[in-house]
Amino acid sequence: MAGLLDNIVNNPELVESIANEVGIKPSDAGSVITYLAPILMGAAKQNFQSTRNSADLLKQIEDSQFSDMIDAPKKAVAKGGLTDLGNIILGELTGSKENSGKVATHVQKETGISDMIIKKILPMIAPFIIGALGKKAAPSINQQQQDSGPMTGGLENILISMIDKDHDGSIIDDMMQMAMKYFA
């Protein structure tokens, strides 16, 4: 999972763009993003493994506009509309505004940064989570489509295996390893 998150967490252009947009220091934005990224990645995995319909989330992951955002985050943030788009994605990832609020409260406790700021960053970072998943999954998606035609349940399995690197069915250990890497 760390490789997926590197496109987000270690992307100075993304961090700086979001910091400028919400009016905080890049170091504070980086702290928030470092906490939010694995939480949202975990939410994606939970969505794929639950009984909820993942079709809309999968369509977004296959949409190249999100993958393109990873390569040009400043342009994506400056373009506008990121918050509205992100709120739609957050609905898919967290299931509700209440759950997104719980995430913001948790990250506030960890970072000391206002949950109001975190609530502004949450929908801005969500499209980049989708973009990272799409970018990382693209070679596998293309290969599977060449081998067997259109994707059915295969994309969910590809994404789950990318997120849960040790294939134990849990991302908690993966998240802890990632957090230790960034906070050590």
Short mmCIF file of N, CA and C in Angstrom, two decimals:
data_model
loop_
_atom_site.label_atom_id
_atom_site.label_comp_id
_atom_site.label_asym_id
_atom_site.label_seq_id
_atom_site.Cartn_x
_atom_site.Cartn_y
_atom_site.Cartn_z
N MET A 1 0.82 -1.18 0.00
CA MET A 1 0.00 0.00 0.00
C MET A 1 0.87 1.25 0.00
N ALA A 2 2.05 1.17 0.60
CA ALA A 2 2.90 2.36 0.67
C ALA A 2 3.21 2.89 -0.72
N GLY A 3 3.45 2.02 -1.70
CA GLY A 3 3.71 2.48 -3.05
C GLY A 3 2.56 3.28 -3.62
N LEU A 4 1.34 2.86 -3.31
CA LEU A 4 0.16 3.60 -3.74
C LEU A 4 0.13 4.98 -3.11
N LEU A 5 0.45 5.03 -1.84
CA LEU A 5 0.35 6.28 -1.10
C LEU A 5 1.49 7.24 -1.42
N ASP A 6 2.61 6.73 -1.88
CA ASP A 6 3.74 7.60 -2.22
C ASP A 6 3.34 8.65 -3.26
N ASN A 7 2.47 8.28 -4.20
CA ASN A 7 2.02 9.22 -5.22
C ASN A 7 1.25 10.40 -4.63
N ILE A 8 0.75 10.21 -3.42
CA ILE A 8 -0.03 11.25 -2.76
C ILE A 8 0.79 11.93 -1.67
N VAL A 9 1.26 11.14 -0.73
CA VAL A 9 1.95 11.66 0.46
C VAL A 9 3.27 12.32 0.08
N ASN A 10 4.01 11.75 -0.84
CA ASN A 10 5.32 12.28 -1.23
C ASN A 10 5.24 13.10 -2.51
N ASN A 11 4.16 13.82 -2.67
CA ASN A 11 3.96 14.65 -3.85
C ASN A 11 3.93 16.11 -3.40
N PRO A 12 5.10 16.79 -3.41
CA PRO A 12 5.15 18.16 -2.89
C PRO A 12 4.22 19.13 -3.61
N GLU A 13 4.01 18.92 -4.90
CA GLU A 13 3.11 19.80 -5.66
C GLU A 13 1.68 19.65 -5.16
N LEU A 14 1.27 18.44 -4.87
CA LEU A 14 -0.08 18.19 -4.33
C LEU A 14 -0.22 18.81 -2.95
N VAL A 15 0.74 18.55 -2.08
CA VAL A 15 0.69 19.07 -0.71
C VAL A 15 0.64 20.59 -0.73
N GLU A 16 1.51 21.20 -1.51
CA GLU A 16 1.55 22.67 -1.57
C GLU A 16 0.27 23.25 -2.16
N SER A 17 -0.27 22.62 -3.18
CA SER A 17 -1.51 23.11 -3.79
C SER A 17 -2.67 23.06 -2.80
N ILE A 18 -2.77 21.97 -2.08
CA ILE A 18 -3.85 21.85 -1.10
C ILE A 18 -3.62 22.83 0.05
N ALA A 19 -2.39 22.98 0.50
CA ALA A 19 -2.08 23.93 1.58
C ALA A 19 -2.49 25.34 1.16
N ASN A 20 -2.14 25.74 -0.04
CA ASN A 20 -2.51 27.07 -0.54
C ASN A 20 -4.02 27.23 -0.64
N GLU A 21 -4.70 26.19 -1.07
CA GLU A 21 -6.15 26.25 -1.26
C GLU A 21 -6.89 26.43 0.07
N VAL A 22 -6.42 25.75 1.13
CA VAL A 22 -7.11 25.84 2.43
C VAL A 22 -6.47 26.84 3.38
N GLY A 23 -5.33 27.42 2.99
CA GLY A 23 -4.71 28.47 3.78
C GLY A 23 -3.92 28.00 5.00
N ILE A 24 -3.18 26.89 4.83
CA ILE A 24 -2.32 26.42 5.91
C ILE A 24 -0.91 26.19 5.38
N LYS A 25 0.02 25.94 6.29
CA LYS A 25 1.40 25.67 5.89
C LYS A 25 1.48 24.31 5.18
N PRO A 26 2.36 24.19 4.20
CA PRO A 26 2.53 22.89 3.54
C PRO A 26 2.87 21.76 4.52
N SER A 27 3.64 22.05 5.56
CA SER A 27 3.98 20.98 6.52
C SER A 27 2.72 20.48 7.23
N ASP A 28 1.79 21.39 7.55
CA ASP A 28 0.53 20.97 8.18
C ASP A 28 -0.33 20.17 7.20
N ALA A 29 -0.39 20.65 5.96
CA ALA A 29 -1.16 19.91 4.94
C ALA A 29 -0.56 18.52 4.74
N GLY A 30 0.77 18.44 4.73
CA GLY A 30 1.44 17.14 4.59
C GLY A 30 1.09 16.20 5.72
N SER A 31 1.03 16.72 6.95
CA SER A 31 0.66 15.89 8.10
C SER A 31 -0.76 15.34 7.95
N VAL A 32 -1.67 16.21 7.57
CA VAL A 32 -3.07 15.79 7.41
C VAL A 32 -3.18 14.75 6.30
N ILE A 33 -2.54 15.02 5.18
CA ILE A 33 -2.61 14.10 4.04
C ILE A 33 -1.99 12.75 4.39
N THR A 34 -0.91 12.77 5.16
CA THR A 34 -0.26 11.52 5.56
C THR A 34 -1.18 10.65 6.41
N TYR A 35 -2.04 11.27 7.20
CA TYR A 35 -3.01 10.50 7.98
C TYR A 35 -4.23 10.12 7.15
N LEU A 36 -4.71 11.04 6.31
CA LEU A 36 -5.93 10.77 5.55
C LEU A 36 -5.74 9.71 4.47
N ALA A 37 -4.62 9.72 3.78
CA ALA A 37 -4.43 8.83 2.64
C ALA A 37 -4.62 7.35 3.00
N PRO A 38 -3.97 6.83 4.05
CA PRO A 38 -4.19 5.41 4.35
C PRO A 38 -5.61 5.11 4.84
N ILE A 39 -6.21 6.07 5.52
CA ILE A 39 -7.59 5.87 5.99
C ILE A 39 -8.53 5.74 4.79
N LEU A 40 -8.38 6.62 3.82
CA LEU A 40 -9.25 6.57 2.64
C LEU A 40 -8.93 5.36 1.77
N MET A 41 -7.68 4.98 1.71
CA MET A 41 -7.31 3.78 0.95
C MET A 41 -7.96 2.56 1.62
N GLY A 42 -7.94 2.53 2.94
CA GLY A 42 -8.59 1.45 3.67
C GLY A 42 -10.09 1.45 3.45
N ALA A 43 -10.69 2.63 3.37
CA ALA A 43 -12.12 2.74 3.10
C ALA A 43 -12.45 2.18 1.72
N ALA A 44 -11.56 2.39 0.75
CA ALA A 44 -11.78 1.83 -0.59
C ALA A 44 -11.79 0.31 -0.51
N LYS A 45 -10.83 -0.24 0.22
CA LYS A 45 -10.77 -1.70 0.34
C LYS A 45 -12.02 -2.24 1.02
N GLN A 46 -12.47 -1.56 2.08
CA GLN A 46 -13.68 -2.01 2.76
C GLN A 46 -14.87 -1.97 1.82
N ASN A 47 -14.94 -0.95 0.98
CA ASN A 47 -16.03 -0.84 0.01
C ASN A 47 -16.02 -2.06 -0.91
N PHE A 48 -14.84 -2.43 -1.40
CA PHE A 48 -14.75 -3.55 -2.34
C PHE A 48 -15.11 -4.88 -1.68
N GLN A 49 -14.82 -5.00 -0.39
CA GLN A 49 -15.06 -6.26 0.29
C GLN A 49 -16.44 -6.35 0.94
N SER A 50 -17.18 -5.25 0.94
CA SER A 50 -18.49 -5.24 1.59
C SER A 50 -19.56 -5.68 0.61
N THR A 51 -20.76 -5.71 1.10
CA THR A 51 -21.90 -6.04 0.24
C THR A 51 -22.42 -4.82 -0.51
N ARG A 52 -21.82 -3.65 -0.22
CA ARG A 52 -22.24 -2.44 -0.92
C ARG A 52 -21.88 -2.56 -2.40
N ASN A 53 -22.64 -1.87 -3.22
CA ASN A 53 -22.39 -1.87 -4.65
C ASN A 53 -21.17 -0.97 -4.92
N SER A 54 -20.13 -1.54 -5.47
CA SER A 54 -18.88 -0.81 -5.75
C SER A 54 -18.80 -0.30 -7.18
N ALA A 55 -19.87 -0.44 -7.95
CA ALA A 55 -19.83 -0.12 -9.37
C ALA A 55 -19.42 1.33 -9.63
N ASP A 56 -19.99 2.28 -8.90
CA ASP A 56 -19.65 3.69 -9.13
C ASP A 56 -18.20 3.97 -8.79
N LEU A 57 -17.73 3.40 -7.69
CA LEU A 57 -16.34 3.59 -7.29
C LEU A 57 -15.40 2.97 -8.33
N LEU A 58 -15.73 1.82 -8.83
CA LEU A 58 -14.91 1.16 -9.85
C LEU A 58 -14.87 1.98 -11.14
N LYS A 59 -16.01 2.57 -11.53
CA LYS A 59 -16.04 3.43 -12.72
C LYS A 59 -15.11 4.61 -12.54
N GLN A 60 -15.13 5.20 -11.34
CA GLN A 60 -14.26 6.34 -11.08
C GLN A 60 -12.79 5.93 -11.15
N ILE A 61 -12.47 4.76 -10.64
CA ILE A 61 -11.08 4.29 -10.67
C ILE A 61 -10.63 4.06 -12.11
N GLU A 62 -11.51 3.58 -12.95
CA GLU A 62 -11.17 3.35 -14.35
C GLU A 62 -11.10 4.65 -15.16
N ASP A 63 -11.66 5.74 -14.63
CA ASP A 63 -11.68 7.03 -15.33
C ASP A 63 -10.30 7.67 -15.29
N SER A 64 -9.73 7.89 -16.45
CA SER A 64 -8.36 8.39 -16.53
C SER A 64 -8.19 9.81 -16.00
N GLN A 65 -9.28 10.58 -15.88
CA GLN A 65 -9.13 11.94 -15.36
C GLN A 65 -8.52 11.93 -13.96
N PHE A 66 -8.83 10.91 -13.17
CA PHE A 66 -8.30 10.84 -11.81
C PHE A 66 -6.82 10.46 -11.83
N SER A 67 -6.46 9.52 -12.68
CA SER A 67 -5.05 9.15 -12.80
C SER A 67 -4.22 10.32 -13.29
N ASP A 68 -4.78 11.10 -14.19
CA ASP A 68 -4.07 12.27 -14.71
C ASP A 68 -3.83 13.32 -13.63
N MET A 69 -4.71 13.37 -12.64
CA MET A 69 -4.55 14.33 -11.54
C MET A 69 -3.26 14.09 -10.76
N ILE A 70 -2.87 12.85 -10.64
CA ILE A 70 -1.65 12.51 -9.90
C ILE A 70 -0.44 13.18 -10.54
N ASP A 71 -0.43 13.24 -11.87
CA ASP A 71 0.70 13.82 -12.59
C ASP A 71 0.66 15.35 -12.64
N ALA A 72 -0.51 15.93 -12.42
CA ALA A 72 -0.66 17.39 -12.49
C ALA A 72 -1.57 17.90 -11.38
N PRO A 73 -1.17 17.70 -10.11
CA PRO A 73 -2.06 18.07 -9.00
C PRO A 73 -2.34 19.57 -8.91
N LYS A 74 -1.35 20.38 -9.22
CA LYS A 74 -1.54 21.83 -9.14
C LYS A 74 -2.66 22.26 -10.10
N LYS A 75 -2.63 21.71 -11.29
CA LYS A 75 -3.65 22.00 -12.30
C LYS A 75 -5.02 21.51 -11.84
N ALA A 76 -5.06 20.32 -11.25
CA ALA A 76 -6.33 19.74 -10.79
C ALA A 76 -6.95 20.59 -9.68
N VAL A 77 -6.12 21.04 -8.74
CA VAL A 77 -6.62 21.86 -7.63
C VAL A 77 -7.05 23.22 -8.14
N ALA A 78 -6.26 23.83 -9.02
CA ALA A 78 -6.57 25.16 -9.55
C ALA A 78 -7.81 25.16 -10.44
N LYS A 79 -8.07 24.05 -11.07
CA LYS A 79 -9.20 23.95 -12.00
C LYS A 79 -10.54 24.22 -11.29
N GLY A 80 -10.61 23.89 -10.01
CA GLY A 80 -11.85 24.06 -9.27
C GLY A 80 -12.75 22.85 -9.41
N GLY A 81 -13.78 22.81 -8.60
CA GLY A 81 -14.72 21.69 -8.64
C GLY A 81 -14.22 20.45 -7.94
N LEU A 82 -13.01 20.51 -7.41
CA LEU A 82 -12.42 19.33 -6.77
C LEU A 82 -13.21 18.91 -5.52
N THR A 83 -13.69 19.90 -4.78
CA THR A 83 -14.44 19.60 -3.56
C THR A 83 -15.75 18.89 -3.88
N ASP A 84 -16.47 19.37 -4.89
CA ASP A 84 -17.73 18.72 -5.26
C ASP A 84 -17.49 17.30 -5.73
N LEU A 85 -16.50 17.13 -6.57
CA LEU A 85 -16.13 15.80 -7.06
C LEU A 85 -15.70 14.91 -5.90
N GLY A 86 -14.89 15.48 -5.01
CA GLY A 86 -14.41 14.73 -3.86
C GLY A 86 -15.51 14.31 -2.92
N ASN A 87 -16.52 15.14 -2.75
CA ASN A 87 -17.65 14.77 -1.87
C ASN A 87 -18.41 13.57 -2.42
N ILE A 88 -18.53 13.49 -3.73
CA ILE A 88 -19.17 12.32 -4.35
C ILE A 88 -18.34 11.07 -4.04
N ILE A 89 -17.03 11.18 -4.21
CA ILE A 89 -16.14 10.05 -3.95
C ILE A 89 -16.17 9.67 -2.46
N LEU A 90 -16.14 10.67 -1.59
CA LEU A 90 -16.20 10.40 -0.15
C LEU A 90 -17.46 9.64 0.22
N GLY A 91 -18.57 9.96 -0.45
CA GLY A 91 -19.81 9.22 -0.22
C GLY A 91 -19.64 7.75 -0.51
N GLU A 92 -18.88 7.45 -1.56
CA GLU A 92 -18.60 6.05 -1.92
C GLU A 92 -17.62 5.41 -0.92
N LEU A 93 -16.62 6.18 -0.51
CA LEU A 93 -15.58 5.63 0.35
C LEU A 93 -16.03 5.47 1.80
N THR A 94 -16.63 6.52 2.36
CA THR A 94 -16.96 6.48 3.78
C THR A 94 -18.41 6.12 4.05
N GLY A 95 -19.26 6.25 3.05
CA GLY A 95 -20.65 5.86 3.22
C GLY A 95 -21.56 6.99 3.70
N SER A 96 -21.00 7.99 4.39
CA SER A 96 -21.85 9.08 4.88
C SER A 96 -21.00 10.26 5.31
N LYS A 97 -21.68 11.41 5.42
CA LYS A 97 -21.02 12.61 5.92
C LYS A 97 -20.60 12.43 7.37
N GLU A 98 -21.42 11.69 8.11
CA GLU A 98 -21.11 11.42 9.52
C GLU A 98 -19.80 10.65 9.64
N ASN A 99 -19.62 9.66 8.80
CA ASN A 99 -18.37 8.89 8.82
C ASN A 99 -17.17 9.74 8.43
N SER A 100 -17.36 10.63 7.45
CA SER A 100 -16.28 11.55 7.06
C SER A 100 -15.94 12.47 8.23
N GLY A 101 -16.96 12.90 8.97
CA GLY A 101 -16.73 13.72 10.15
C GLY A 101 -15.94 12.99 11.21
N LYS A 102 -16.21 11.69 11.37
CA LYS A 102 -15.45 10.88 12.33
C LYS A 102 -13.98 10.78 11.92
N VAL A 103 -13.75 10.66 10.62
CA VAL A 103 -12.37 10.62 10.12
C VAL A 103 -11.68 11.94 10.45
N ALA A 104 -12.37 13.06 10.20
CA ALA A 104 -11.79 14.38 10.47
C ALA A 104 -11.46 14.53 11.96
N THR A 105 -12.35 14.08 12.81
CA THR A 105 -12.12 14.17 14.26
C THR A 105 -10.91 13.34 14.66
N HIS A 106 -10.80 12.14 14.11
CA HIS A 106 -9.65 11.26 14.41
C HIS A 106 -8.34 11.92 13.97
N VAL A 107 -8.32 12.47 12.77
CA VAL A 107 -7.09 13.08 12.25
C VAL A 107 -6.76 14.36 13.05
N GLN A 108 -7.78 15.07 13.50
CA GLN A 108 -7.54 16.25 14.34
C GLN A 108 -6.81 15.84 15.62
N LYS A 109 -7.25 14.75 16.23
CA LYS A 109 -6.60 14.27 17.46
C LYS A 109 -5.15 13.88 17.20
N GLU A 110 -4.87 13.33 16.04
CA GLU A 110 -3.52 12.89 15.71
C GLU A 110 -2.59 14.04 15.33
N THR A 111 -3.15 15.06 14.66
CA THR A 111 -2.31 16.13 14.13
C THR A 111 -2.39 17.44 14.89
N GLY A 112 -3.49 17.65 15.62
CA GLY A 112 -3.70 18.92 16.30
C GLY A 112 -4.20 20.02 15.37
N ILE A 113 -4.49 19.66 14.14
CA ILE A 113 -4.99 20.63 13.16
C ILE A 113 -6.53 20.60 13.20
N SER A 114 -7.12 21.76 13.10
CA SER A 114 -8.57 21.93 13.21
C SER A 114 -9.33 20.96 12.30
N ASP A 115 -10.40 20.37 12.86
CA ASP A 115 -11.21 19.47 12.05
C ASP A 115 -11.91 20.22 10.92
N MET A 116 -12.09 21.54 11.06
CA MET A 116 -12.68 22.32 9.97
C MET A 116 -11.74 22.34 8.76
N ILE A 117 -10.45 22.46 9.01
CA ILE A 117 -9.46 22.41 7.93
C ILE A 117 -9.43 21.01 7.33
N ILE A 118 -9.45 20.01 8.19
CA ILE A 118 -9.41 18.62 7.72
C ILE A 118 -10.63 18.31 6.87
N LYS A 119 -11.79 18.84 7.27
CA LYS A 119 -13.02 18.62 6.48
C LYS A 119 -12.93 19.29 5.11
N LYS A 120 -12.12 20.32 4.98
CA LYS A 120 -11.88 20.94 3.67
C LYS A 120 -10.93 20.09 2.83
N ILE A 121 -9.96 19.48 3.50
CA ILE A 121 -8.96 18.68 2.78
C ILE A 121 -9.52 17.33 2.35
N LEU A 122 -10.37 16.73 3.16
CA LEU A 122 -10.92 15.40 2.86
C LEU A 122 -11.46 15.28 1.43
N PRO A 123 -12.38 16.14 1.01
CA PRO A 123 -12.88 15.98 -0.36
C PRO A 123 -11.86 16.36 -1.43
N MET A 124 -10.86 17.13 -1.04
CA MET A 124 -9.83 17.48 -2.03
C MET A 124 -8.88 16.31 -2.27
N ILE A 125 -8.64 15.51 -1.25
CA ILE A 125 -7.69 14.41 -1.38
C ILE A 125 -8.34 13.15 -1.96
N ALA A 126 -9.66 13.00 -1.78
CA ALA A 126 -10.36 11.79 -2.25
C ALA A 126 -10.15 11.50 -3.74
N PRO A 127 -10.24 12.50 -4.64
CA PRO A 127 -10.00 12.18 -6.06
C PRO A 127 -8.57 11.68 -6.32
N PHE A 128 -7.62 12.13 -5.51
CA PHE A 128 -6.24 11.68 -5.68
C PHE A 128 -6.07 10.23 -5.22
N ILE A 129 -6.85 9.83 -4.23
CA ILE A 129 -6.85 8.41 -3.80
C ILE A 129 -7.32 7.55 -4.97
N ILE A 130 -8.43 7.97 -5.59
CA ILE A 130 -8.96 7.25 -6.74
C ILE A 130 -7.95 7.25 -7.89
N GLY A 131 -7.30 8.39 -8.09
CA GLY A 131 -6.29 8.49 -9.14
C GLY A 131 -5.11 7.56 -8.91
N ALA A 132 -4.66 7.47 -7.64
CA ALA A 132 -3.54 6.58 -7.32
C ALA A 132 -3.93 5.13 -7.57
N LEU A 133 -5.15 4.76 -7.18
CA LEU A 133 -5.62 3.39 -7.43
C LEU A 133 -5.70 3.11 -8.93
N GLY A 134 -6.26 4.05 -9.67
CA GLY A 134 -6.39 3.87 -11.12
C GLY A 134 -5.05 3.78 -11.81
N LYS A 135 -4.13 4.63 -11.41
CA LYS A 135 -2.79 4.65 -12.03
C LYS A 135 -2.06 3.33 -11.75
N LYS A 136 -2.15 2.87 -10.52
CA LYS A 136 -1.45 1.64 -10.15
C LYS A 136 -2.10 0.41 -10.78
N ALA A 137 -3.43 0.44 -10.91
CA ALA A 137 -4.16 -0.72 -11.44
C ALA A 137 -4.18 -0.76 -12.96
N ALA A 138 -3.88 0.34 -13.61
CA ALA A 138 -4.02 0.42 -15.08
C ALA A 138 -3.32 -0.71 -15.83
N PRO A 139 -2.04 -1.04 -15.51
CA PRO A 139 -1.41 -2.14 -16.25
C PRO A 139 -2.14 -3.48 -16.07
N SER A 140 -2.61 -3.75 -14.86
CA SER A 140 -3.34 -5.00 -14.62
C SER A 140 -4.68 -5.00 -15.32
N ILE A 141 -5.36 -3.85 -15.29
CA ILE A 141 -6.65 -3.74 -15.97
C ILE A 141 -6.47 -3.97 -17.46
N ASN A 142 -5.48 -3.31 -18.05
CA ASN A 142 -5.23 -3.46 -19.49
C ASN A 142 -4.90 -4.90 -19.85
N GLN A 143 -4.07 -5.54 -19.03
CA GLN A 143 -3.69 -6.93 -19.29
C GLN A 143 -4.90 -7.85 -19.20
N GLN A 144 -5.73 -7.66 -18.17
CA GLN A 144 -6.89 -8.53 -18.02
C GLN A 144 -7.88 -8.32 -19.16
N GLN A 145 -8.05 -7.07 -19.60
CA GLN A 145 -8.95 -6.81 -20.72
C GLN A 145 -8.43 -7.44 -22.00
N GLN A 146 -7.13 -7.47 -22.20
CA GLN A 146 -6.56 -8.11 -23.38
C GLN A 146 -6.73 -9.62 -23.30
N ASP A 147 -6.58 -10.16 -22.08
CA ASP A 147 -6.66 -11.61 -21.90
C ASP A 147 -8.08 -12.14 -21.96
N SER A 148 -9.02 -11.43 -21.33
CA SER A 148 -10.35 -12.01 -21.19
C SER A 148 -11.50 -11.07 -21.51
N GLY A 149 -11.24 -9.93 -22.07
CA GLY A 149 -12.32 -9.01 -22.40
C GLY A 149 -12.64 -8.07 -21.24
N PRO A 150 -13.85 -7.52 -21.23
CA PRO A 150 -14.22 -6.52 -20.23
C PRO A 150 -14.10 -7.05 -18.79
N MET A 151 -13.81 -6.13 -17.89
CA MET A 151 -13.66 -6.48 -16.48
C MET A 151 -15.02 -6.85 -15.89
N THR A 152 -15.03 -7.81 -15.01
CA THR A 152 -16.25 -8.11 -14.25
C THR A 152 -15.92 -7.87 -12.79
N GLY A 153 -15.65 -8.91 -12.02
CA GLY A 153 -15.26 -8.74 -10.63
C GLY A 153 -13.77 -8.65 -10.47
N GLY A 154 -13.03 -8.71 -11.56
CA GLY A 154 -11.59 -8.76 -11.51
C GLY A 154 -10.94 -7.50 -10.97
N LEU A 155 -11.50 -6.33 -11.28
CA LEU A 155 -10.89 -5.09 -10.83
C LEU A 155 -10.91 -5.00 -9.31
N GLU A 156 -12.01 -5.40 -8.70
CA GLU A 156 -12.06 -5.38 -7.23
C GLU A 156 -10.94 -6.23 -6.64
N ASN A 157 -10.74 -7.40 -7.19
CA ASN A 157 -9.69 -8.30 -6.68
C ASN A 157 -8.30 -7.70 -6.89
N ILE A 158 -8.09 -7.08 -8.05
CA ILE A 158 -6.80 -6.43 -8.33
C ILE A 158 -6.55 -5.34 -7.30
N LEU A 159 -7.57 -4.51 -7.06
CA LEU A 159 -7.41 -3.39 -6.14
C LEU A 159 -7.21 -3.86 -4.70
N ILE A 160 -7.96 -4.86 -4.29
CA ILE A 160 -7.79 -5.38 -2.93
C ILE A 160 -6.38 -5.92 -2.74
N SER A 161 -5.88 -6.63 -3.72
CA SER A 161 -4.53 -7.19 -3.57
C SER A 161 -3.47 -6.09 -3.57
N MET A 162 -3.72 -4.99 -4.28
CA MET A 162 -2.76 -3.88 -4.25
C MET A 162 -2.77 -3.18 -2.89
N ILE A 163 -3.93 -3.06 -2.29
CA ILE A 163 -4.05 -2.36 -1.01
C ILE A 163 -3.55 -3.22 0.14
N ASP A 164 -3.89 -4.50 0.13
CA ASP A 164 -3.50 -5.42 1.21
C ASP A 164 -2.26 -6.18 0.77
N LYS A 165 -1.09 -5.56 0.94
CA LYS A 165 0.15 -6.10 0.39
C LYS A 165 0.56 -7.46 0.93
N ASP A 166 0.26 -7.74 2.21
CA ASP A 166 0.69 -9.04 2.72
C ASP A 166 -0.42 -10.10 2.60
N HIS A 167 -1.52 -9.72 1.95
CA HIS A 167 -2.61 -10.64 1.62
C HIS A 167 -3.16 -11.40 2.82
N ASP A 168 -3.21 -10.71 3.98
CA ASP A 168 -3.77 -11.37 5.15
C ASP A 168 -5.22 -10.97 5.38
N GLY A 169 -5.78 -10.19 4.46
CA GLY A 169 -7.17 -9.78 4.58
C GLY A 169 -7.37 -8.56 5.45
N SER A 170 -6.30 -8.01 5.98
CA SER A 170 -6.39 -6.85 6.84
C SER A 170 -5.41 -5.79 6.36
N ILE A 171 -5.85 -4.53 6.39
CA ILE A 171 -4.93 -3.46 6.03
C ILE A 171 -4.36 -2.78 7.25
N ILE A 172 -4.82 -3.17 8.43
CA ILE A 172 -4.36 -2.49 9.64
C ILE A 172 -2.85 -2.61 9.78
N ASP A 173 -2.30 -3.81 9.60
CA ASP A 173 -0.85 -3.96 9.71
C ASP A 173 -0.14 -3.20 8.61
N ASP A 174 -0.73 -3.17 7.42
CA ASP A 174 -0.13 -2.42 6.32
C ASP A 174 -0.10 -0.93 6.66
N MET A 175 -1.20 -0.42 7.23
CA MET A 175 -1.27 0.99 7.60
C MET A 175 -0.26 1.32 8.69
N MET A 176 -0.10 0.41 9.66
CA MET A 176 0.85 0.66 10.74
C MET A 176 2.28 0.70 10.19
N GLN A 177 2.61 -0.21 9.28
CA GLN A 177 3.94 -0.20 8.69
C GLN A 177 4.16 1.09 7.91
N MET A 178 3.13 1.52 7.17
CA MET A 178 3.24 2.75 6.41
C MET A 178 3.42 3.94 7.35
N ALA A 179 2.63 3.99 8.42
CA ALA A 179 2.73 5.09 9.37
C ALA A 179 4.10 5.12 10.03
N MET A 180 4.64 3.97 10.36
CA MET A 180 5.97 3.92 10.98
C MET A 180 7.01 4.48 10.01
N LYS A 181 6.84 4.18 8.73
CA LYS A 181 7.78 4.69 7.73
C LYS A 181 7.77 6.21 7.67
N TYR A 182 6.57 6.80 7.75
CA TYR A 182 6.47 8.23 7.60
C TYR A 182 6.65 9.00 8.92
N PHE A 183 6.43 8.35 10.05
CA PHE A 183 6.49 9.06 11.33
C PHE A 183 7.68 8.68 12.16
N ALA A 184 8.54 7.81 11.66
CA ALA A 184 9.70 7.38 12.44
C ALA A 184 10.74 8.46 12.51
#
